[in-house]
mmCIF file of C-alpha atoms and ligand atoms in Angstrom:
data_model
loop_
_atom_site.group_PDB
_atom_site.id
_atom_site.type_symbol
_atom_site.label_atom_id
_atom_site.label_comp_id
_atom_site.label_asym_id
_atom_site.label_seq_id
_atom_site.Cartn_x
_atom_site.Cartn_y
_atom_site.Cartn_z
ATOM 1 C CA MET A 1 29.481 -1.678 14.118
ATOM 2 C CA ALA A 2 29.414 -3.379 10.725
ATOM 3 C CA ARG A 3 28.979 -6.674 12.586
ATOM 4 C CA ALA A 4 26.177 -5.172 14.717
ATOM 5 C CA LEU A 5 24.420 -4.034 11.524
ATOM 6 C CA ALA A 6 24.784 -7.457 9.915
ATOM 7 C CA LEU A 7 23.246 -9.027 13.028
ATOM 8 C CA ALA A 8 20.459 -6.440 12.979
ATOM 9 C CA ALA A 9 19.612 -7.330 9.371
ATOM 10 C CA ARG A 10 18.719 -10.856 10.510
ATOM 11 C CA GLY A 11 15.656 -9.426 12.223
ATOM 12 C CA ARG A 12 14.400 -7.631 9.154
ATOM 13 C CA GLY A 13 10.839 -8.633 8.384
ATOM 14 C CA THR A 14 10.181 -10.130 11.819
ATOM 15 C CA THR A 15 10.724 -7.218 14.258
ATOM 16 C CA ASP A 16 8.000 -5.007 12.824
ATOM 17 C CA PRO A 17 6.757 -2.538 14.083
ATOM 18 C CA ASN A 18 9.998 -2.487 16.082
ATOM 19 C CA PRO A 19 13.302 -1.663 14.346
ATOM 20 C CA ALA A 20 15.888 -4.310 13.464
ATOM 21 C CA VAL A 21 18.768 -3.854 15.934
ATOM 22 C CA GLY A 22 22.086 -5.639 16.483
ATOM 23 C CA CYS A 23 24.641 -5.436 19.292
ATOM 24 C CA VAL A 24 28.243 -6.602 19.745
ATOM 25 C CA LEU A 25 30.133 -6.456 23.070
ATOM 26 C CA VAL A 26 33.903 -6.087 22.805
ATOM 27 C CA ARG A 27 36.480 -6.346 25.621
ATOM 28 C CA ASP A 28 40.252 -6.143 25.134
ATOM 29 C CA ASP A 29 39.743 -6.068 21.340
ATOM 30 C CA ALA A 30 37.846 -9.364 21.356
ATOM 31 C CA PRO A 31 34.097 -9.943 20.957
ATOM 32 C CA VAL A 32 32.618 -11.357 24.163
ATOM 33 C CA GLY A 33 28.932 -11.482 23.218
ATOM 34 C CA GLU A 34 26.505 -10.515 20.473
ATOM 35 C CA GLY A 35 22.787 -10.500 19.827
ATOM 36 C CA TRP A 36 19.974 -9.097 17.747
ATOM 37 C CA HIS A 37 16.324 -8.214 18.186
ATOM 38 C CA GLU A 38 14.101 -10.918 16.706
ATOM 39 C CA ARG A 39 10.537 -9.758 17.250
ATOM 40 C CA ALA A 40 8.465 -7.090 18.981
ATOM 41 C CA GLY A 41 7.799 -8.154 22.556
ATOM 42 C CA GLY A 42 11.005 -10.222 22.648
ATOM 43 C CA PRO A 43 14.323 -9.175 24.195
ATOM 44 C CA HIS A 44 16.205 -6.257 22.649
ATOM 45 C CA ALA A 45 19.582 -6.771 20.979
ATOM 46 C CA GLU A 46 21.545 -5.498 23.998
ATOM 47 C CA ILE A 47 19.846 -7.951 26.374
ATOM 48 C CA ARG A 48 20.651 -10.880 24.078
ATOM 49 C CA ALA A 49 24.290 -9.763 23.846
ATOM 50 C CA LEU A 50 24.570 -9.255 27.631
ATOM 51 C CA ASP A 51 23.092 -12.721 28.232
ATOM 52 C CA ALA A 52 25.637 -14.212 25.816
ATOM 53 C CA ALA A 53 28.580 -12.421 27.456
ATOM 54 C CA GLY A 54 27.671 -13.033 31.111
ATOM 55 C CA GLU A 55 30.416 -11.784 33.477
ATOM 56 C CA LYS A 56 32.678 -10.915 30.524
ATOM 57 C CA ALA A 57 30.459 -7.892 29.838
ATOM 58 C CA ARG A 58 32.061 -5.997 32.764
ATOM 59 C CA GLY A 59 34.219 -3.175 31.385
ATOM 60 C CA ALA A 60 33.295 -3.977 27.767
ATOM 61 C CA THR A 61 32.296 -1.614 24.951
ATOM 62 C CA ALA A 62 28.843 -2.138 23.432
ATOM 63 C CA TYR A 63 28.411 -1.435 19.702
ATOM 64 C CA VAL A 64 24.683 -1.014 19.023
ATOM 65 C CA SER A 65 23.038 -0.189 15.685
ATOM 66 C CA LEU A 66 20.458 2.004 17.494
ATOM 67 C CA GLU A 67 20.613 4.137 20.635
ATOM 68 C CA PRO A 68 19.727 1.897 23.620
ATOM 69 C CA CYS A 69 16.233 2.485 24.962
ATOM 70 C CA ALA A 70 15.550 4.166 28.283
ATOM 71 C CA HIS A 71 11.817 3.450 28.445
ATOM 72 C CA HIS A 72 9.587 0.627 29.639
ATOM 73 C CA GLY A 73 7.845 -0.627 26.488
ATOM 74 C CA ARG A 74 6.925 -4.263 26.028
ATOM 75 C CA THR A 75 10.317 -4.925 27.688
ATOM 76 C CA PRO A 76 12.362 -3.112 30.407
ATOM 77 C CA PRO A 77 14.907 -0.425 29.385
ATOM 78 C CA CYS A 78 18.234 -1.620 27.953
ATOM 79 C CA VAL A 79 20.104 1.294 29.544
ATOM 80 C CA GLY A 80 19.487 -0.138 33.023
ATOM 81 C CA ALA A 81 20.714 -3.569 31.955
ATOM 82 C CA LEU A 82 23.866 -2.157 30.285
ATOM 83 C CA LEU A 83 24.774 -0.127 33.398
ATOM 84 C CA ALA A 84 24.017 -3.016 35.751
ATOM 85 C CA ALA A 85 26.307 -5.286 33.705
ATOM 86 C CA GLY A 86 29.149 -2.782 34.048
ATOM 87 C CA ILE A 87 29.442 -1.768 30.372
ATOM 88 C CA ALA A 88 32.078 1.006 30.203
ATOM 89 C CA ARG A 89 31.339 2.502 26.801
ATOM 90 C CA VAL A 90 28.430 2.481 24.354
ATOM 91 C CA VAL A 91 28.853 3.272 20.651
ATOM 92 C CA ALA A 92 25.503 3.747 18.895
ATOM 93 C CA ALA A 93 25.068 4.077 15.136
ATOM 94 C CA VAL A 94 22.196 6.536 15.413
ATOM 95 C CA GLU A 95 19.799 8.182 17.855
ATOM 96 C CA ASP A 96 16.500 6.303 18.321
ATOM 97 C CA PRO A 97 13.740 8.447 16.677
ATOM 98 C CA ASP A 98 11.040 6.895 18.890
ATOM 99 C CA PRO A 99 9.717 9.878 20.907
ATOM 100 C CA ARG A 100 10.015 7.745 24.066
ATOM 101 C CA VAL A 101 13.812 7.604 23.519
ATOM 102 C CA ARG A 102 15.316 10.390 21.280
ATOM 103 C CA GLY A 103 18.511 10.990 23.188
ATOM 104 C CA ARG A 104 17.235 9.878 26.578
ATOM 105 C CA GLY A 105 19.093 6.577 26.240
ATOM 106 C CA VAL A 106 22.452 8.270 25.713
ATOM 107 C CA ALA A 107 21.725 10.813 28.474
ATOM 108 C CA ALA A 108 20.883 8.050 30.963
ATOM 109 C CA LEU A 109 24.036 6.117 30.059
ATOM 110 C CA ARG A 110 26.178 9.219 30.621
ATOM 111 C CA ALA A 111 24.439 9.942 33.901
ATOM 112 C CA GLY A 112 25.274 6.366 34.882
ATOM 113 C CA GLY A 113 28.997 6.904 34.221
ATOM 114 C CA CYS A 114 29.214 5.326 30.783
ATOM 115 C CA THR A 115 31.164 6.886 27.890
ATOM 116 C CA THR A 116 29.041 7.241 24.721
ATOM 117 C CA ASP A 117 29.521 7.949 21.012
ATOM 118 C CA THR A 118 26.818 8.241 18.352
ATOM 119 C CA GLY A 119 26.969 8.478 14.543
ATOM 120 C CA VAL A 120 29.037 5.463 13.492
ATOM 121 C CA LEU A 121 27.777 3.985 10.162
ATOM 122 C CA GLU A 122 24.708 6.113 10.752
ATOM 123 C CA GLU A 123 23.463 6.050 7.145
ATOM 124 C CA ASN A 124 23.535 2.247 6.987
ATOM 125 C CA ALA A 125 21.571 2.098 10.237
ATOM 126 C CA VAL A 126 18.913 4.510 8.973
ATOM 127 C CA VAL A 127 18.560 2.709 5.626
ATOM 128 C CA LEU A 128 18.103 -0.625 7.371
ATOM 129 C CA ASN A 129 15.169 0.816 9.344
ATOM 130 C CA ARG A 130 14.034 3.489 6.866
ATOM 131 C CA GLY A 131 10.356 2.748 7.547
ATOM 132 C CA PHE A 132 10.758 3.060 11.323
ATOM 133 C CA PHE A 133 12.649 6.362 10.924
ATOM 134 C CA THR A 134 10.146 7.780 8.409
ATOM 135 C CA ARG A 135 7.187 6.889 10.632
ATOM 136 C CA HIS A 136 8.664 8.517 13.731
ATOM 137 C CA LEU A 137 10.262 11.554 12.073
ATOM 138 C CA ARG A 138 7.678 12.307 9.357
ATOM 139 C CA GLY A 139 4.462 10.756 10.619
ATOM 140 C CA ARG A 140 4.035 8.554 7.537
ATOM 141 C CA PRO A 141 5.319 5.195 6.329
ATOM 142 C CA TRP A 142 8.158 4.769 3.827
ATOM 143 C CA VAL A 143 6.258 4.101 0.573
ATOM 144 C CA VAL A 144 7.607 1.640 -1.984
ATOM 145 C CA LEU A 145 5.797 1.600 -5.322
ATOM 146 C CA LYS A 146 6.131 -1.583 -7.341
ATOM 147 C CA ALA A 147 5.322 -1.974 -11.029
ATOM 148 C CA ALA A 148 5.797 -4.905 -13.393
ATOM 149 C CA LEU A 149 5.830 -3.617 -16.961
ATOM 150 C CA SER A 150 6.461 -4.694 -20.524
ATOM 151 C CA LEU A 151 9.159 -2.881 -22.489
ATOM 152 C CA ASP A 152 6.466 -0.648 -23.972
ATOM 153 C CA GLY A 153 5.468 0.308 -20.465
ATOM 154 C CA ALA A 154 2.217 -1.627 -20.229
ATOM 155 C CA PHE A 155 0.792 -3.366 -17.142
ATOM 156 C CA THR A 156 -1.249 -5.835 -19.196
ATOM 157 C CA ALA A 157 -1.701 -6.910 -22.821
ATOM 158 C CA ARG A 158 -5.274 -5.577 -22.795
ATOM 159 C CA ALA A 159 -6.892 -3.139 -20.368
ATOM 160 C CA GLY A 160 -8.859 -4.816 -17.586
ATOM 161 C CA GLU A 161 -7.411 -8.254 -18.334
ATOM 162 C CA ARG A 162 -4.966 -10.247 -16.298
ATOM 163 C CA THR A 163 -1.636 -10.857 -18.057
ATOM 164 C CA THR A 164 1.428 -12.524 -16.621
ATOM 165 C CA VAL A 165 4.121 -9.956 -17.300
ATOM 166 C CA THR A 166 7.242 -11.100 -15.442
ATOM 167 C CA GLY A 167 8.779 -14.495 -14.747
ATOM 168 C CA GLU A 168 8.866 -16.744 -11.693
ATOM 169 C CA ASP A 169 12.086 -15.251 -10.243
ATOM 170 C CA ALA A 170 10.622 -11.750 -10.261
ATOM 171 C CA ARG A 171 7.520 -13.124 -8.544
ATOM 172 C CA ARG A 172 9.650 -14.603 -5.766
ATOM 173 C CA ASP A 173 11.555 -11.342 -5.492
ATOM 174 C CA VAL A 174 8.243 -9.523 -4.973
ATOM 175 C CA HIS A 175 7.389 -11.865 -2.111
ATOM 176 C CA ARG A 176 10.681 -10.946 -0.430
ATOM 177 C CA PHE A 177 9.775 -7.269 -0.635
ATOM 178 C CA ARG A 178 6.257 -7.959 0.650
ATOM 179 C CA ALA A 179 7.733 -9.902 3.563
ATOM 180 C CA ALA A 180 9.833 -6.870 4.544
ATOM 181 C CA ALA A 181 6.817 -4.518 4.373
ATOM 182 C CA SER A 182 4.414 -3.696 7.198
ATOM 183 C CA ALA A 183 1.465 -3.378 4.820
ATOM 184 C CA VAL A 184 0.656 -4.107 1.173
ATOM 185 C CA LEU A 185 -1.775 -1.838 -0.671
ATOM 186 C CA THR A 186 -3.669 -2.552 -3.874
ATOM 187 C CA GLY A 187 -6.640 -1.012 -5.710
ATOM 188 C CA ALA A 188 -10.161 -2.219 -6.378
ATOM 189 C CA GLY A 189 -9.408 -2.660 -10.095
ATOM 190 C CA THR A 190 -6.661 -5.185 -9.385
ATOM 191 C CA VAL A 191 -8.886 -7.135 -6.994
ATOM 192 C CA LEU A 192 -11.674 -7.209 -9.616
ATOM 193 C CA THR A 193 -9.497 -8.356 -12.528
ATOM 194 C CA ASP A 194 -6.829 -10.481 -10.795
ATOM 195 C CA ASP A 195 -8.371 -11.569 -7.470
ATOM 196 C CA PRO A 196 -4.844 -11.669 -5.949
ATOM 197 C CA ARG A 197 -4.097 -12.982 -2.437
ATOM 198 C CA LEU A 198 -1.289 -10.454 -1.830
ATOM 199 C CA ASP A 199 0.071 -12.505 1.044
ATOM 200 C CA VAL A 200 3.665 -13.692 1.479
ATOM 201 C CA ARG A 201 4.327 -17.248 0.335
ATOM 202 C CA PHE A 202 8.077 -17.158 -0.250
ATOM 203 C CA PRO A 203 10.863 -17.425 0.758
ATOM 204 C CA LEU A 204 9.588 -19.050 3.971
ATOM 205 C CA ASP A 205 6.394 -21.044 3.875
ATOM 206 C CA PRO A 206 4.663 -20.327 6.213
ATOM 207 C CA PRO A 207 6.328 -16.943 6.794
ATOM 208 C CA PRO A 208 6.858 -15.645 10.342
ATOM 209 C CA ARG A 209 4.587 -12.651 9.802
ATOM 210 C CA GLN A 210 2.061 -11.544 7.176
ATOM 211 C CA PRO A 211 1.928 -7.836 6.321
ATOM 212 C CA LEU A 212 -1.430 -6.105 6.659
ATOM 213 C CA ARG A 213 -3.245 -6.256 3.285
ATOM 214 C CA LEU A 214 -5.117 -3.108 2.249
ATOM 215 C CA VAL A 215 -7.540 -2.568 -0.619
ATOM 216 C CA TRP A 216 -8.189 1.005 -1.693
ATOM 217 C CA ASP A 217 -11.828 0.805 -2.726
ATOM 218 C CA ARG A 218 -13.680 4.045 -2.154
ATOM 219 C CA GLU A 219 -16.653 3.001 -4.272
ATOM 220 C CA GLY A 220 -17.063 -0.311 -2.476
ATOM 221 C CA ARG A 221 -16.677 -2.352 -5.669
ATOM 222 C CA THR A 222 -14.796 -5.369 -4.301
ATOM 223 C CA ASP A 223 -16.460 -8.611 -3.279
ATOM 224 C CA PRO A 224 -16.060 -9.334 0.459
ATOM 225 C CA GLN A 225 -15.308 -12.912 -0.592
ATOM 226 C CA ALA A 226 -12.283 -11.807 -2.691
ATOM 227 C CA ARG A 227 -9.122 -13.768 -1.888
ATOM 228 C CA VAL A 228 -7.278 -10.700 -0.594
ATOM 229 C CA TYR A 229 -9.721 -10.558 2.333
ATOM 230 C CA ARG A 230 -9.601 -14.284 2.994
ATOM 231 C CA ALA A 231 -5.872 -15.142 2.764
ATOM 232 C CA PRO A 232 -3.910 -15.777 5.998
ATOM 233 C CA GLY A 233 -3.140 -12.682 8.098
ATOM 234 C CA THR A 234 -5.079 -9.441 8.469
ATOM 235 C CA SER A 235 -6.701 -7.329 5.778
ATOM 236 C CA ALA A 236 -8.725 -4.116 5.650
ATOM 237 C CA ILE A 237 -10.573 -1.998 3.108
ATOM 238 C CA VAL A 238 -9.814 1.697 2.674
ATOM 239 C CA THR A 239 -13.202 3.161 1.817
ATOM 240 C CA THR A 240 -15.748 5.856 2.624
ATOM 241 C CA ALA A 241 -18.335 5.888 5.429
ATOM 242 C CA ARG A 242 -21.022 5.014 2.866
ATOM 243 C CA HIS A 243 -19.619 1.523 2.289
ATOM 244 C CA ALA A 244 -17.930 0.856 5.634
ATOM 245 C CA ALA A 245 -20.818 -0.938 7.366
ATOM 246 C CA ARG A 246 -21.346 -3.414 4.527
ATOM 247 C CA TYR A 247 -17.730 -4.634 4.715
ATOM 248 C CA ALA A 248 -17.670 -4.569 8.512
ATOM 249 C CA ALA A 249 -20.720 -6.860 8.467
ATOM 250 C CA ALA A 250 -18.715 -9.279 6.310
ATOM 251 C CA GLY A 251 -15.898 -9.291 8.880
ATOM 252 C CA ILE A 252 -13.598 -6.915 6.974
ATOM 253 C CA GLU A 253 -12.195 -3.965 8.878
ATOM 254 C CA PRO A 254 -13.017 -0.657 7.151
ATOM 255 C CA ILE A 255 -10.492 2.171 7.305
ATOM 256 C CA VAL A 256 -12.711 5.164 6.611
ATOM 257 C CA LEU A 257 -11.224 7.939 4.504
ATOM 258 C CA ASP A 258 -13.840 10.591 3.896
ATOM 259 C CA VAL A 259 -12.365 13.392 1.838
ATOM 260 C CA LYS A 260 -14.582 16.427 2.101
ATOM 261 C CA THR A 261 -12.875 19.120 0.064
ATOM 262 C CA GLY A 262 -11.176 18.839 -3.298
ATOM 263 C CA ASP A 263 -7.786 19.849 -1.947
ATOM 264 C CA ASP A 264 -7.769 17.361 0.941
ATOM 265 C CA ASP A 265 -5.318 14.785 -0.370
ATOM 266 C CA PRO A 266 -6.554 11.254 0.380
ATOM 267 C CA TRP A 267 -3.016 9.847 0.134
ATOM 268 C CA ARG A 268 -1.764 12.160 2.827
ATOM 269 C CA ARG A 269 -4.700 11.195 5.014
ATOM 270 C CA LEU A 270 -4.146 7.489 4.423
ATOM 271 C CA LEU A 271 -0.409 7.654 5.152
ATOM 272 C CA GLY A 272 -1.014 9.573 8.386
ATOM 273 C CA CYS A 273 -3.599 7.030 9.434
ATOM 274 C CA LEU A 274 -1.236 4.123 8.637
ATOM 275 C CA ALA A 275 1.598 5.694 10.643
ATOM 276 C CA GLU A 276 -0.753 5.854 13.608
ATOM 277 C CA ARG A 277 -1.259 2.119 13.171
ATOM 278 C CA ASP A 278 2.531 1.625 13.402
ATOM 279 C CA ILE A 279 2.963 0.873 9.675
ATOM 280 C CA ASN A 280 6.650 1.458 8.893
ATOM 281 C CA VAL A 281 6.857 0.374 5.242
ATOM 282 C CA LEU A 282 3.950 0.461 2.786
ATOM 283 C CA TRP A 283 4.367 -1.665 -0.365
ATOM 284 C CA VAL A 284 2.034 -0.458 -3.141
ATOM 285 C CA GLU A 285 1.355 -3.183 -5.689
ATOM 286 C CA SER A 286 -1.463 -2.319 -8.006
ATOM 287 C CA GLY A 287 -2.725 -1.563 -11.492
ATOM 288 C CA PRO A 288 -2.361 1.568 -13.619
ATOM 289 C CA ARG A 289 -4.996 3.638 -11.807
ATOM 290 C CA LEU A 290 -3.763 3.449 -8.226
ATOM 291 C CA THR A 291 -0.133 3.440 -9.382
ATOM 292 C CA ALA A 292 -0.659 6.663 -11.331
ATOM 293 C CA SER A 293 -2.550 8.217 -8.423
ATOM 294 C CA CYS A 294 0.291 7.303 -6.032
ATOM 295 C CA LEU A 295 2.836 8.909 -8.369
ATOM 296 C CA ALA A 296 0.659 11.965 -8.999
ATOM 297 C CA ALA A 297 0.406 12.506 -5.231
ATOM 298 C CA GLY A 298 4.207 12.369 -5.066
ATOM 299 C CA CYS A 299 4.008 9.525 -2.549
ATOM 300 C CA PRO A 300 6.645 6.935 -3.420
ATOM 301 C CA ASP A 301 9.908 7.170 -1.507
ATOM 302 C CA GLU A 302 11.202 4.225 -3.489
ATOM 303 C CA LEU A 303 10.307 2.655 -6.840
ATOM 304 C CA VAL A 304 10.808 -1.028 -7.702
ATOM 305 C CA VAL A 305 10.154 -1.682 -11.391
ATOM 306 C CA TYR A 306 10.363 -5.076 -13.092
ATOM 307 C CA LEU A 307 10.795 -4.851 -16.852
ATOM 308 C CA ALA A 308 9.893 -7.903 -18.910
ATOM 309 C CA PRO A 309 11.685 -8.361 -22.272
ATOM 310 C CA ARG A 310 8.458 -8.233 -24.292
ATOM 311 C CA PHE A 311 6.248 -5.787 -26.108
ATOM 312 C CA PHE A 312 2.485 -5.994 -25.799
ATOM 313 C CA GLY A 313 1.868 -3.469 -28.547
ATOM 314 C CA GLY A 314 -1.639 -2.620 -29.700
ATOM 315 C CA GLY A 315 -1.893 0.581 -27.708
ATOM 316 C CA ASN A 316 -0.544 1.497 -24.316
ATOM 317 C CA TYR A 317 -2.442 0.674 -21.155
ATOM 318 C CA GLY A 318 0.381 1.520 -18.810
ATOM 319 C CA LEU A 319 1.358 4.627 -16.917
ATOM 320 C CA ALA A 320 1.532 6.718 -20.081
ATOM 321 C CA ALA A 321 -2.170 6.071 -20.681
ATOM 322 C CA SER A 322 -3.081 7.705 -17.381
ATOM 323 C CA SER A 323 -4.928 10.986 -17.631
ATOM 324 C CA THR A 324 -3.460 12.099 -14.294
ATOM 325 C CA PRO A 325 -0.460 14.425 -14.550
ATOM 326 C CA LEU A 326 2.484 12.507 -13.108
ATOM 327 C CA SER A 327 5.318 13.941 -11.089
ATOM 328 C CA GLY A 328 7.869 11.491 -12.432
ATOM 329 C CA GLN A 329 10.711 13.965 -11.992
ATOM 330 C CA GLY A 330 12.821 14.017 -8.897
ATOM 331 C CA LEU A 331 13.740 10.344 -8.940
ATOM 332 C CA LEU A 332 17.219 8.901 -8.728
ATOM 333 C CA TRP A 333 18.186 5.445 -10.013
ATOM 334 C CA VAL A 334 19.955 3.423 -7.320
ATOM 335 C CA ASP A 335 20.146 -0.054 -8.818
ATOM 336 C CA ALA A 336 19.543 -2.121 -11.957
ATOM 337 C CA ARG A 337 20.016 -5.867 -12.147
ATOM 338 C CA PRO A 338 18.647 -8.930 -13.900
ATOM 339 C CA VAL A 339 16.191 -11.008 -11.858
ATOM 340 C CA GLY A 340 15.648 -14.237 -13.767
ATOM 341 C CA SER A 341 14.422 -13.337 -17.242
ATOM 342 C CA ASP A 342 13.499 -9.779 -16.224
ATOM 343 C CA LEU A 343 15.279 -6.595 -15.251
ATOM 344 C CA ARG A 344 14.746 -4.970 -11.863
ATOM 345 C CA LEU A 345 15.188 -1.208 -11.578
ATOM 346 C CA ARG A 346 15.134 0.695 -8.309
ATOM 347 C CA ALA A 347 14.876 4.421 -7.761
ATOM 348 C CA VAL A 348 14.422 6.734 -4.786
ATOM 349 C CA ARG A 349 13.145 10.272 -4.511
ATOM 350 C CA GLU A 350 15.937 12.794 -5.002
ATOM 351 C CA GLU A 351 15.562 14.030 -1.451
ATOM 352 C CA HIS A 352 16.848 10.605 -0.344
ATOM 353 C CA ALA A 353 20.063 10.977 -2.382
ATOM 354 C CA ARG A 354 22.118 10.647 0.795
ATOM 355 C CA TRP A 355 20.825 7.098 1.336
ATOM 356 C CA ALA A 356 21.119 6.014 -2.325
ATOM 357 C CA PRO A 357 24.528 4.254 -2.121
ATOM 358 C CA HIS A 358 23.395 2.315 0.959
ATOM 359 C CA LEU A 359 20.044 1.396 -0.537
ATOM 360 C CA ARG A 360 21.851 -0.287 -3.400
ATOM 361 C CA GLN A 361 23.282 -2.829 -0.965
ATOM 362 C CA ASP A 362 20.048 -3.249 0.928
ATOM 363 C CA LEU A 363 17.634 -6.055 -0.020
HETATM 364 C C1 LIG B 1 16.934 -1.074 21.806
HETATM 365 N N1 LIG B 1 17.320 -2.292 21.342
HETATM 366 O O1 LIG B 1 16.991 -4.122 20.131
HETATM 367 C C2 LIG B 1 15.366 -2.450 20.024
HETATM 368 C C3 LIG B 1 14.991 -1.151 20.463
HETATM 369 O O2 LIG B 1 8.143 -2.460 23.221
HETATM 370 P P1 LIG B 1 9.634 -2.585 23.345
HETATM 371 O O3 LIG B 1 10.090 -2.680 24.768
HETATM 372 O O4 LIG B 1 10.202 -3.697 22.501
HETATM 373 O O5 LIG B 1 10.243 -1.213 22.802
HETATM 374 C C4 LIG B 1 10.159 -0.891 21.441
HETATM 375 C C5 LIG B 1 10.987 0.349 21.187
HETATM 376 O O6 LIG B 1 12.321 0.129 21.656
HETATM 377 C C6 LIG B 1 11.113 0.719 19.722
HETATM 378 O O7 LIG B 1 10.124 1.614 19.312
HETATM 379 C C7 LIG B 1 12.490 1.366 19.682
HETATM 380 O O8 LIG B 1 12.426 2.699 20.131
HETATM 381 C C8 LIG B 1 13.254 0.558 20.706
HETATM 382 N N2 LIG B 1 13.860 -0.601 20.042
HETATM 383 N N3 LIG B 1 15.816 -0.505 21.323
HETATM 384 O O9 LIG B 1 17.605 -0.492 22.639
HETATM 385 C C9 LIG B 1 16.590 -3.005 20.485
HETATM 386 N N4 LIG B 1 14.599 -3.159 19.161
HETATM 387 ZN ZN1 LIG B 2 16.085 -1.608 24.419
#
């Protein structure tokens, strides 16, 4: 199963919105075929492994990092292919949370005369596809909040001004995280002061897939010509009905979030709407305002903080300067390591404590 998981990890960042899945076929204690899922619409891991094994698949055990599917999606069900190839036993790391599967794969295998086991290295399998699991089981994406800060906790040397905080290695590291995300979200303030592209440029140029870029701009302050809307890939503005038409006319898709009552949480609405669009992982990369609002809403599942070894001084424009009460409690450190000249800290919400040791090894 460890081998199946390692194969699965090769598909990370390219299979979206599908999960990354790996499969190893073993007969008489020897591997006879292996495969992994590369991209949505392409063959599933089991099909690749069966193709590799050919006739040797008969009587073999299949180790799969996710329950085999029993539905016709973009591709035919793997269960049928496994049974037709004469697989005797299937060991799955975890049940597929996709409502089209959820145990139906295992049930169909059993009905077809196959022995099955589930729950082998389950936590590793869930962590690898934490966005996919969160979307299907909780109706929202897995939210990763990124911040690059000085040692005195500031985003910039002076409010409203662009400052380079971290070094080149941290910048590359950020691109790796963006590449693994389904969507990247920033705020209007960041677009106005930095005019960032927010696309993925490393480690592969051009990358196989660009995450959806989102700008949270409820007052319609951003220029439709801003680079975030023009960079390669797809972008959209999260705004209100009042401003939607203006951006639509400029060729930018508006995601309309009209919050009518004070207690209707716009974050909850946005996350629900993104899950419906098959967004598994949302990477939030913004300035103090949106970052504080994300924290105050208790949204981040995971925190990635880059600390630069410098003090800006002269007052604090970072998180501490926010007037919003922050729910900083309930976080658990999972990793700390140097990235170039900076330090990278990672934390998860306490409720994810079970996954913490596995997250440390992941990306
Ligand atoms: C598997 N093996 O390698 C993957 C699975 O549209 P489709 O046909 O690609 O189906 C997508 C769904 O299939 C996805 O939501 C998940 O439930 C399952 N993914 N299943 O047996 C695989 N990638
Ligand atoms: Zn399948």
